[in-house]
Amino acid sequence: MSISVEEVRKLAALSRISLSPEEEASMQSEISSILGYVEQINKADFGTDADLPEHRNVWREDGEVNESGAYSEALLANAPAREGDYVKVKKIL
Amino acid sequence: MPINLAILTIKKAHEGMLSGAFSAVDLATAYLEEIKKKDGDINAFREVFADVIEQAKKADEKFAKKEGVNPLLGIPFSIKDNILIQGRKAGASSKILEGYVAPYDATVIARLKEKGVVFIGRVNMDEFAMGGSTENSAYGPTKNPHDLGNVAGGSSGGSAASVAADFSLASLGSDTGGSIRQPAAFCEVVGLKPTYGSVSRHGLMAMGSSLDVIGPLTKTVEDAEIIFDAIKGEDKYDSTSFSPVKEISTISPKKIGIPKGLLDMGGIDPEVKANFKEMVLKLEKNGYQISEVDLPHLSYSLAAYYIIMPAEVSSNMSRFDGVKYGIKKEGGNLLEDYLNTRGEGLGKEVRRRIMLGTYVLSSGYYDAYYAKANRVRNVIREDFSKAFTLVDAILTPTAPSHSFKIGEKTSDPLAMYLEDIFTVTANLAGIPAISVPSNIQIMAPHHREDILFAIGKDIEKLR
């Protein structure tokens, strides 16, 4: 399996990652070689999804895990841009 | 009298502090001196904490008052740079997290604080734990204390090197596909990857959430056992954590399985093979029954791992966006902010895995890659369940080589991935595994760390 430079660009855009032109070329060959390796799993039969174990619910009940606001300042202090108690971002729409 | 750090274990250090032969401050000072002397060459630490002596003084006060005295009181630890300690920097050796300060303690840290350990500093790693040599750290590789031209292994290379070089008595690392065991093997120390879910990951930066586990790197198997007992157990902040359903009756393990065809696999260093065969013979001479076990799907594990892990990475890494923490590289609009921040802030291997994960999860490829890999994972788990009805433990080398030169594999990511061939299976199956010198890995059924410790201690004696 090999992927094209266009596919690398599309993947980078979907992944929200910028690449230099040199990186685009090296990613193309490296990702192709990794995909070539992992593709061996398509050579054999490993059953169906019905054979997979069942999941169980591990979610907790709704409710506050800590006192409201206990970590707000520490968390906000890590934001690269803030305004008061808000994280500042550029306009979305 | 100077403390002989080379022969120190947790028990010996504890006895020393208990008897008054030396204090926790003496011990911490001895390690700090070693760091000052040698870490300029080795590069194990990202940061040595400024308050080490104050922490040690508190431990000494507890010894004096006979308050909270336990085997870990005053024991110096280094901590991998992806585990949070409240109020201290944590960066996963990535530029994107520069300036980040942990807002809370990881559960493992909270549990160690209760025991009164001394945190010496945070140690280097492959960026976000992605790599097998620490060469993917944004801050330079950690060198192998036994041979400065070689890598320390990875991703917990700083942890392994800090223990091997006597910079700290123990360390915590994380293991997604071998990141505790392989550097432990390269640096000739002990590395335990516990059962999936037995140790809380709350406060560990997530990489592959169905694979990640925190575990200790130590000088001896007994030390690993002491630390595992202190950090394990269910945690309400990690819904995937759990304690064993029933108490396990300890057995004296006697039957060891070797995977059929293991040593015929290509790419294993002849020295590693010879060393492994020798240890198998020694175990046989010392009362163990050795047999071949059939793990028919073992050869597919690395391929399945390098689909499942990047898929989970691509999802977990989406949180690093230049909005919530770390650095931000401005663009003309929000999308450009994302592209620039992630493009400049994340190293090449991390970006490669995010893109691979995005690929295998994309519609049209999902069934051929991710869905199939999960089925492979399931049959591998079943292979192990069947094998463990016949044997108590399974033995393999930890890594296909004893170590490699710095720069030797950096240009070929696939060659680096092949380093994980023996270790990823335990993460896929969720079973515990330990690496003991020299380069021997033991795997056991879920929640049977006791088996690893029993056989590991015998291997230590037989070396």
Coordinates of C-alpha atoms in Angstrom, one line a residue:
Chain A
M1 CA 0.0 0.0 0.0
S2 CA 1.4 3.4 -0.9
I3 CA -0.2 6.7 -0.5
S4 CA 0.2 9.8 -2.6
V5 CA 1.5 13.3 -1.7
E6 CA -2.0 14.6 -2.2
E7 CA -3.3 12.0 0.4
V8 CA -0.5 13.1 2.8
R9 CA -1.7 16.7 2.4
K10 CA -5.3 15.7 3.0
L11 CA -4.3 13.7 6.1
A12 CA -2.3 16.6 7.4
A13 CA -5.3 18.9 6.9
L14 CA -7.7 16.5 8.6
S15 CA -5.2 16.1 11.5
R16 CA -4.8 19.9 11.8
I17 CA -1.1 19.7 11.2
S18 CA 1.2 21.8 9.0
L19 CA 4.0 20.1 7.1
S20 CA 6.9 21.5 5.2
P21 CA 7.4 20.3 1.6
E22 CA 10.3 18.1 2.6
E23 CA 8.2 16.6 5.4
E24 CA 5.4 15.9 3.0
A25 CA 7.8 13.8 0.9
S26 CA 9.3 11.9 3.8
M27 CA 5.9 11.3 5.4
Q28 CA 4.7 9.9 2.1
S29 CA 7.4 7.2 2.0
E30 CA 7.4 6.5 5.7
I31 CA 3.6 6.2 6.1
S32 CA 3.6 4.0 2.9
S33 CA 6.2 1.6 4.4
I34 CA 4.4 1.4 7.7
L35 CA 1.0 0.7 6.0
G36 CA 2.8 -1.9 3.9
Y37 CA 3.9 -3.6 7.1
V38 CA 0.6 -3.5 9.1
E39 CA -1.4 -4.7 6.1
Q40 CA -0.3 -8.2 6.8
I41 CA -3.3 -8.5 9.2
N42 CA -5.5 -8.7 6.0
K43 CA -3.8 -12.0 5.1
A44 CA -5.6 -14.1 7.7
D45 CA -9.1 -14.5 9.1
F46 CA -9.6 -13.4 12.7
G47 CA -13.3 -14.0 13.1
T48 CA -16.0 -11.3 13.2
D49 CA -16.9 -8.5 15.5
A50 CA -19.4 -10.8 17.1
D51 CA -16.5 -12.7 18.7
L52 CA -15.3 -9.6 20.5
P53 CA -15.9 -9.4 24.3
E54 CA -18.9 -7.4 25.6
H55 CA -18.3 -4.0 27.0
R56 CA -19.6 -3.0 30.4
N57 CA -20.5 0.5 31.5
V58 CA -17.9 2.1 33.7
W59 CA -19.2 5.6 33.7
R60 CA -19.9 7.3 37.0
E61 CA -23.2 8.9 37.9
D62 CA -23.6 12.5 37.1
G63 CA -22.6 14.9 39.9
E64 CA -19.7 17.1 40.9
V65 CA -16.4 15.2 41.5
N66 CA -14.8 18.2 43.1
E67 CA -15.9 21.6 44.5
S68 CA -17.0 23.9 41.8
G69 CA -14.2 26.2 40.8
A70 CA -11.6 24.4 42.8
Y71 CA -9.2 24.0 39.8
S72 CA -10.4 26.9 37.6
E73 CA -7.6 29.3 38.3
A74 CA -4.9 26.6 37.9
L75 CA -6.5 25.4 34.6
L76 CA -7.0 28.9 33.2
A77 CA -3.4 29.9 34.1
N78 CA -2.3 27.3 31.6
A79 CA -4.2 28.8 28.7
P80 CA -2.0 30.7 26.2
A81 CA -4.6 33.5 25.9
R82 CA -7.3 34.3 28.4
E83 CA -9.7 37.2 29.3
G84 CA -10.9 37.1 32.8
D85 CA -12.3 33.7 33.5
Y86 CA -12.6 32.9 29.8
V87 CA -10.2 31.1 27.4
K88 CA -9.7 33.5 24.5
V89 CA -10.0 32.1 21.0
K90 CA -10.3 33.6 17.5
K91 CA -13.7 34.0 15.9
I92 CA -15.1 30.6 14.8
L93 CA -18.2 31.6 12.7
Chain B
M1 CA 30.8 7.5 55.7
P2 CA 29.6 7.9 52.1
I3 CA 26.5 5.9 51.1
N4 CA 27.2 3.2 48.6
L5 CA 24.4 4.0 46.1
A6 CA 25.4 1.2 43.7
I7 CA 24.3 -1.6 46.0
L8 CA 21.3 0.3 47.6
T9 CA 17.8 -1.1 47.4
I10 CA 14.6 0.3 48.9
K11 CA 14.9 -2.1 51.9
K12 CA 18.5 -1.3 52.5
A13 CA 17.9 2.5 52.2
H14 CA 14.9 2.1 54.6
E15 CA 17.1 0.2 57.2
G16 CA 19.8 2.8 56.8
M17 CA 17.4 5.6 57.6
L18 CA 15.6 3.7 60.3
S19 CA 18.8 2.8 62.1
G20 CA 20.2 6.4 61.7
A21 CA 23.2 5.2 59.6
F22 CA 22.2 8.0 57.3
S23 CA 19.3 10.5 57.0
A24 CA 16.9 11.1 54.1
V25 CA 18.7 14.4 53.6
D26 CA 22.1 12.5 53.3
L27 CA 20.5 10.1 50.8
A28 CA 18.9 12.8 48.7
T29 CA 22.2 14.8 48.8
A30 CA 24.2 11.7 47.6
Y31 CA 21.8 11.4 44.6
L32 CA 22.0 15.1 43.8
E33 CA 25.8 14.9 43.8
E34 CA 25.7 12.1 41.3
I35 CA 23.3 14.1 39.1
K36 CA 25.6 17.1 39.2
K37 CA 28.6 14.9 38.3
K38 CA 27.2 12.9 35.5
D39 CA 23.9 14.1 34.1
G40 CA 25.6 16.7 31.9
D41 CA 26.7 13.7 29.8
I42 CA 23.6 11.4 30.2
N43 CA 20.7 14.0 30.0
A44 CA 18.3 11.9 32.1
F45 CA 16.6 14.9 33.8
R46 CA 14.4 17.6 32.3
E47 CA 14.4 19.3 35.6
V48 CA 15.9 18.6 39.1
F49 CA 13.5 20.0 41.6
A50 CA 14.7 22.9 43.8
D51 CA 13.0 21.6 47.0
V52 CA 14.5 18.1 47.2
I53 CA 16.3 18.8 50.5
E54 CA 13.1 20.3 52.0
Q55 CA 11.2 17.2 51.0
A56 CA 13.9 15.0 52.5
K57 CA 13.8 17.0 55.7
K58 CA 10.1 16.3 56.1
A59 CA 10.8 12.6 55.8
D60 CA 13.5 12.9 58.5
E61 CA 11.1 14.6 60.8
K62 CA 8.7 11.7 60.3
F63 CA 11.4 9.2 61.1
A64 CA 12.3 11.2 64.2
K65 CA 8.6 11.4 65.4
K66 CA 8.0 7.7 64.3
E67 CA 5.1 9.0 62.3
G68 CA 4.0 7.3 59.0
V69 CA 7.2 5.3 58.9
N70 CA 7.0 2.8 55.9
P71 CA 9.5 1.3 53.5
L72 CA 9.0 4.2 51.0
L73 CA 9.4 7.1 53.5
G74 CA 12.3 9.3 52.2
I75 CA 13.0 7.1 49.2
P76 CA 14.1 9.3 46.2
F77 CA 12.1 8.9 43.0
S78 CA 12.4 10.4 39.5
I79 CA 9.2 10.8 37.6
K80 CA 8.6 10.5 33.9
D81 CA 7.7 13.9 32.4
N82 CA 4.2 12.8 31.4
I83 CA 3.0 12.2 35.0
L84 CA 1.5 15.2 36.8
I85 CA 2.8 16.6 40.1
Q86 CA 0.6 19.5 41.3
G87 CA 2.3 22.9 41.0
R88 CA 5.3 21.5 39.0
K89 CA 6.0 21.7 35.3
A90 CA 5.2 18.7 33.2
G91 CA 5.9 18.6 29.5
A92 CA 6.1 15.1 28.0
S93 CA 9.4 16.3 26.5
S94 CA 7.4 18.2 23.9
K95 CA 7.6 21.8 22.9
I96 CA 3.9 22.1 22.6
L97 CA 3.6 22.0 26.4
E98 CA 6.3 24.5 27.2
G99 CA 5.3 26.4 30.4
Y100 CA 2.6 24.0 31.4
V101 CA 2.1 23.6 35.2
A102 CA 0.2 20.6 36.5
P103 CA -3.0 21.7 38.2
Y104 CA -3.4 18.5 40.2
D105 CA -1.6 15.3 41.3
A106 CA -1.8 12.1 39.3
T107 CA -3.3 9.4 41.5
V108 CA 0.1 7.5 41.6
I109 CA 1.8 10.7 42.8
A110 CA -0.8 11.3 45.5
R111 CA -0.3 7.7 46.7
L112 CA 3.5 8.1 46.8
K113 CA 3.1 11.4 48.6
E114 CA 1.1 9.6 51.3
K115 CA 4.1 7.3 51.7
G116 CA 6.4 10.3 52.1
V117 CA 8.7 9.7 49.1
V118 CA 11.1 12.4 47.8
F119 CA 10.7 13.6 44.3
I120 CA 14.1 14.3 42.8
G121 CA 12.9 15.6 39.5
R122 CA 11.2 14.9 36.2
V123 CA 12.9 12.8 33.6
N124 CA 13.3 12.8 29.8
M125 CA 11.3 10.6 27.4
D126 CA 10.3 10.3 23.8
E127 CA 7.8 13.1 23.1
F128 CA 4.4 12.1 24.5
A129 CA 5.9 8.6 25.0
M130 CA 6.1 7.9 21.3
G131 CA 9.4 6.2 20.5
G132 CA 11.9 3.5 21.7
S133 CA 15.1 5.5 22.3
T134 CA 14.2 9.0 23.7
E135 CA 15.6 10.4 20.5
N136 CA 12.2 11.8 19.9
S137 CA 12.5 14.1 22.9
A138 CA 12.4 17.8 21.9
Y139 CA 15.3 18.2 24.4
G140 CA 17.9 15.7 23.1
P141 CA 18.3 12.0 23.7
T142 CA 19.1 10.4 27.0
K143 CA 22.3 8.4 26.8
N144 CA 22.8 4.9 28.1
P145 CA 24.8 5.2 31.4
H146 CA 26.5 1.9 30.5
D147 CA 27.7 3.2 27.1
L148 CA 27.3 6.9 26.3
G149 CA 27.3 6.2 22.5
N150 CA 24.1 4.1 22.9
V151 CA 20.5 5.1 23.5
A152 CA 18.9 4.5 26.9
G153 CA 15.9 3.0 25.2
G154 CA 12.4 4.5 25.4
S155 CA 10.1 5.9 25.8
S156 CA 10.9 5.9 29.6
G157 CA 14.6 6.3 28.8
G158 CA 15.1 9.0 31.4
S159 CA 13.5 6.8 34.1
A160 CA 15.7 3.8 33.2
A161 CA 18.9 5.9 33.0
S162 CA 18.2 7.7 36.2
V163 CA 18.0 4.4 38.1
A164 CA 21.0 2.8 36.3
A165 CA 23.2 5.9 36.9
D166 CA 22.3 6.2 40.6
F167 CA 20.5 9.5 40.1
S168 CA 17.5 8.2 42.0
L169 CA 16.6 4.9 43.7
A170 CA 13.5 4.3 41.7
S171 CA 11.4 5.9 39.0
L172 CA 7.8 5.8 37.6
G173 CA 7.4 5.4 33.9
S174 CA 4.5 4.6 31.5
D175 CA 4.2 1.6 29.1
T176 CA 2.0 1.6 26.0
G177 CA 3.9 -1.0 23.9
G178 CA 7.1 -1.6 25.9
S179 CA 8.1 1.9 27.1
I180 CA 9.0 0.7 30.6
R181 CA 10.4 -2.7 29.8
Q182 CA 12.6 -1.9 26.8
P183 CA 14.6 1.0 28.4
A184 CA 14.8 -1.2 31.6
A185 CA 16.4 -3.9 29.5
F186 CA 18.8 -1.4 27.7
C187 CA 19.9 0.1 31.0
E188 CA 20.1 -3.2 32.9
V189 CA 17.4 -2.4 35.5
V190 CA 14.0 -3.9 36.4
G191 CA 10.9 -2.5 34.7
L192 CA 7.3 -3.6 35.5
K193 CA 4.3 -3.1 33.2
P194 CA 1.4 -4.0 35.5
T195 CA -2.0 -5.5 34.4
Y196 CA -4.0 -3.1 32.4
G197 CA -6.3 -1.2 34.8
S198 CA -4.5 -2.2 38.0
V199 CA -2.8 1.2 38.4
S200 CA -4.8 4.4 37.9
R201 CA -3.8 6.6 34.9
H202 CA -5.5 9.7 36.3
G203 CA -2.9 12.4 35.8
L204 CA -0.9 10.5 33.1
M205 CA -0.9 12.2 29.7
A206 CA -2.9 9.7 27.6
M207 CA -1.3 8.1 24.5
G208 CA -3.1 4.9 23.7
S209 CA -5.9 4.7 26.2
S210 CA -6.7 0.9 25.8
L211 CA -2.9 0.1 26.3
D212 CA -1.4 2.7 28.7
V213 CA -0.2 1.6 32.2
I214 CA 2.0 3.3 34.8
G215 CA 4.7 1.2 36.4
P216 CA 8.0 1.3 38.3
L217 CA 11.6 1.1 37.1
T218 CA 13.9 -0.1 39.9
K219 CA 17.2 -1.8 40.8
T220 CA 15.6 -5.1 42.0
V221 CA 12.4 -7.1 41.6
E222 CA 11.6 -6.6 45.2
D223 CA 11.7 -2.9 44.8
A224 CA 9.3 -3.0 41.9
E225 CA 7.0 -5.1 44.1
I226 CA 7.1 -2.6 47.0
I227 CA 6.2 0.3 44.6
F228 CA 3.5 -1.7 42.7
D229 CA 1.8 -2.4 46.1
A230 CA 1.9 1.3 46.9
I231 CA 0.4 2.6 43.7
K232 CA -2.1 -0.1 42.6
G233 CA -5.8 -0.3 43.1
E234 CA -9.1 1.1 42.0
D235 CA -9.4 4.9 41.7
K236 CA -12.6 6.8 41.3
Y237 CA -10.9 9.3 38.9
D238 CA -10.0 6.5 36.4
S239 CA -13.1 4.5 35.3
T240 CA -10.9 1.9 33.7
S241 CA -9.1 1.1 36.9
F242 CA -10.1 -1.9 39.0
S243 CA -8.8 -4.2 41.7
P244 CA -8.8 -8.0 41.2
V245 CA -12.3 -9.4 41.8
K246 CA -11.1 -12.0 44.2
E247 CA -8.0 -12.5 46.3
I248 CA -5.5 -14.6 44.5
S249 CA -3.9 -17.5 46.3
T250 CA -0.2 -17.3 45.7
I251 CA 1.3 -20.3 44.1
S252 CA 4.9 -21.2 43.6
P253 CA 5.2 -20.9 39.8
K254 CA 7.0 -23.9 38.3
K255 CA 5.9 -24.1 34.6
I256 CA 7.3 -21.7 32.1
G257 CA 6.3 -21.6 28.4
I258 CA 8.4 -20.4 25.5
P259 CA 6.4 -19.3 22.4
K260 CA 6.9 -21.8 19.6
G261 CA 9.2 -20.5 16.8
L262 CA 10.2 -17.5 19.0
L263 CA 13.9 -17.7 18.4
D264 CA 13.5 -18.4 14.7
M265 CA 12.0 -14.9 14.2
G266 CA 14.2 -12.7 12.1
G267 CA 16.0 -9.7 13.5
I268 CA 17.0 -11.1 16.9
D269 CA 20.6 -10.3 17.9
P270 CA 22.6 -13.6 18.2
E271 CA 23.9 -12.5 21.6
V272 CA 20.3 -11.9 22.8
K273 CA 19.4 -15.4 21.7
A274 CA 22.4 -17.0 23.4
N275 CA 21.7 -15.1 26.6
F276 CA 18.1 -16.1 26.6
K277 CA 18.8 -19.8 25.9
E278 CA 21.3 -19.8 28.8
M279 CA 18.8 -18.4 31.2
V280 CA 16.2 -21.0 30.1
L281 CA 18.7 -23.7 30.8
K282 CA 19.5 -22.3 34.2
L283 CA 15.8 -22.1 35.1
E284 CA 15.4 -25.7 34.0
K285 CA 18.3 -26.8 36.2
N286 CA 16.7 -25.0 39.1
G287 CA 13.4 -26.9 39.1
Y288 CA 11.4 -25.1 36.5
Q289 CA 9.6 -27.2 33.8
I290 CA 10.1 -25.6 30.4
S291 CA 7.8 -26.3 27.5
E292 CA 6.9 -24.7 24.2
V293 CA 3.6 -23.0 24.0
D294 CA 1.6 -22.3 20.9
L295 CA 0.6 -18.6 20.3
P296 CA -0.5 -18.9 16.7
H297 CA -1.3 -15.3 16.2
L298 CA 1.7 -13.8 17.9
S299 CA 3.3 -12.8 14.6
Y300 CA 0.4 -10.4 13.9
S301 CA 0.7 -8.5 17.2
L302 CA 3.1 -5.8 16.1
A303 CA 1.0 -5.0 13.0
A304 CA -2.2 -4.8 15.1
Y305 CA -0.5 -2.6 17.6
Y306 CA 0.7 -0.2 15.0
I307 CA -2.9 0.3 13.9
I308 CA -4.6 0.4 17.3
M309 CA -2.0 2.7 19.0
P310 CA -1.9 5.4 16.3
A311 CA -5.7 5.4 16.1
E312 CA -5.9 6.1 19.8
V313 CA -3.0 8.6 19.6
S314 CA -4.8 10.6 16.8
S315 CA -7.8 11.0 19.1
N316 CA -5.9 11.7 22.4
M317 CA -3.6 14.3 20.8
S318 CA -6.4 16.4 19.5
R319 CA -6.5 18.2 22.9
F320 CA -3.2 19.9 22.0
D321 CA -4.5 22.8 20.0
G322 CA -2.9 26.0 21.3
V323 CA -6.0 27.0 23.2
K324 CA -6.1 25.2 26.5
Y325 CA -2.4 24.8 27.4
G326 CA 1.2 25.2 26.3
I327 CA 2.4 27.3 23.4
K328 CA 0.3 29.0 20.7
K329 CA 1.6 29.9 17.3
E330 CA -0.6 32.6 15.9
G331 CA -2.1 32.4 12.4
G332 CA -4.6 34.6 10.5
N333 CA -7.6 32.6 11.8
L334 CA -8.5 29.8 14.3
L335 CA -7.7 27.0 11.8
E336 CA -4.3 28.5 11.1
D337 CA -3.7 28.7 14.8
Y338 CA -4.3 25.0 15.0
L339 CA -2.1 24.1 12.0
N340 CA 0.8 26.3 13.1
T341 CA 0.7 25.4 16.8
R342 CA 0.6 21.6 16.1
G343 CA 2.9 21.8 13.1
E344 CA 5.6 23.7 15.1
G345 CA 4.9 22.4 18.6
L346 CA 4.7 18.6 17.8
G347 CA 7.7 16.6 16.7
K348 CA 7.8 14.6 13.5
E349 CA 7.1 11.2 15.1
V350 CA 4.1 12.5 17.0
R351 CA 2.7 14.1 13.8
R352 CA 3.4 10.9 11.9
R353 CA 1.4 8.8 14.3
I354 CA -1.5 11.3 14.4
M355 CA -1.7 11.1 10.6
L356 CA -1.4 7.3 10.5
G357 CA -4.2 7.1 13.1
T358 CA -6.3 9.5 11.1
Y359 CA -5.8 7.3 8.1
V360 CA -6.7 4.0 9.7
L361 CA -9.8 5.5 11.2
S362 CA -11.0 7.2 8.1
S363 CA -14.2 6.0 6.4
G364 CA -13.3 3.4 3.7
Y365 CA -10.2 2.2 5.6
Y366 CA -11.7 1.7 9.0
D367 CA -12.8 -1.9 8.4
A368 CA -9.6 -3.0 6.7
Y369 CA -7.4 -1.6 9.5
Y370 CA -8.9 -0.6 12.8
A371 CA -11.8 -3.0 13.0
K372 CA -9.6 -5.9 11.8
A373 CA -6.8 -5.0 14.3
N374 CA -9.3 -5.2 17.1
R375 CA -10.2 -8.7 16.1
V376 CA -6.6 -9.7 15.9
R377 CA -6.2 -8.3 19.4
N378 CA -9.0 -10.5 20.6
V379 CA -7.6 -13.7 19.2
I380 CA -4.2 -12.8 20.7
R381 CA -5.8 -12.4 24.1
E382 CA -7.5 -15.8 23.6
D383 CA -4.1 -17.4 22.6
F384 CA -2.7 -16.2 25.9
S385 CA -5.7 -17.4 27.9
K386 CA -5.2 -20.9 26.4
A387 CA -1.5 -20.9 26.9
F388 CA -1.9 -19.9 30.6
T389 CA -4.0 -23.0 31.2
L390 CA -0.8 -25.0 30.5
V391 CA 1.9 -22.8 32.0
D392 CA 2.3 -20.3 34.8
A393 CA 4.3 -17.8 32.8
I394 CA 5.7 -17.1 29.4
L395 CA 9.3 -16.1 28.8
T396 CA 10.8 -14.1 25.9
P397 CA 13.7 -11.6 25.5
T398 CA 12.5 -8.1 26.2
A399 CA 14.0 -6.5 23.1
P400 CA 15.6 -8.0 20.0
S401 CA 18.9 -6.3 20.8
H402 CA 20.7 -5.2 24.0
S403 CA 20.8 -1.6 22.8
F404 CA 21.7 0.4 19.7
K405 CA 23.8 3.4 18.7
I406 CA 22.4 6.9 18.9
G407 CA 21.2 7.8 15.4
E408 CA 21.2 4.2 14.2
K409 CA 17.4 3.9 13.6
T410 CA 16.2 7.5 13.5
S411 CA 15.9 7.6 9.7
D412 CA 13.7 4.5 9.5
P413 CA 10.6 4.6 11.7
L414 CA 9.6 1.1 10.8
A415 CA 13.0 -0.3 12.0
M416 CA 12.4 1.5 15.3
Y417 CA 8.9 0.0 15.5
L418 CA 10.3 -3.5 15.1
E419 CA 12.1 -2.9 18.5
D420 CA 8.7 -3.5 20.1
I421 CA 8.1 -6.9 18.7
F422 CA 8.3 -8.8 22.1
T423 CA 6.7 -6.1 24.3
V424 CA 3.5 -5.0 22.5
T425 CA 1.7 -8.3 23.0
A426 CA 1.3 -7.8 26.7
N427 CA -0.3 -4.4 26.1
L428 CA -2.7 -5.9 23.5
A429 CA -3.7 -8.7 25.9
G430 CA -3.7 -6.4 29.0
I431 CA -1.5 -8.9 30.9
P432 CA 1.3 -8.0 33.3
A433 CA 5.0 -8.3 32.2
I434 CA 8.3 -7.6 33.7
S435 CA 11.8 -7.1 32.3
V436 CA 14.7 -8.3 34.4
P437 CA 18.4 -8.1 33.6
S438 CA 19.7 -9.2 31.3
N439 CA 17.0 -8.5 28.7
I440 CA 14.6 -11.2 29.9
Q441 CA 10.8 -10.6 29.8
I442 CA 8.3 -12.6 31.9
M443 CA 4.5 -12.5 31.1
A444 CA 1.8 -13.8 33.4
P445 CA -2.0 -14.0 33.4
H446 CA -4.1 -10.9 34.4
H447 CA -3.5 -9.7 38.0
R448 CA -0.7 -12.3 38.5
E449 CA 2.1 -9.9 39.2
D450 CA 3.0 -12.3 42.1
I451 CA 4.2 -14.8 39.5
L452 CA 6.4 -12.2 37.8
F453 CA 8.0 -11.3 41.1
A454 CA 8.6 -14.9 42.1
I455 CA 10.3 -15.9 38.8
G456 CA 12.0 -12.5 38.5
K457 CA 13.7 -13.0 41.9
D458 CA 14.9 -16.4 40.8
I459 CA 16.3 -15.0 37.6
E460 CA 18.1 -12.3 39.7
K461 CA 19.8 -15.1 41.7
L462 CA 20.7 -17.2 38.7
R463 CA 22.4 -14.4 36.7

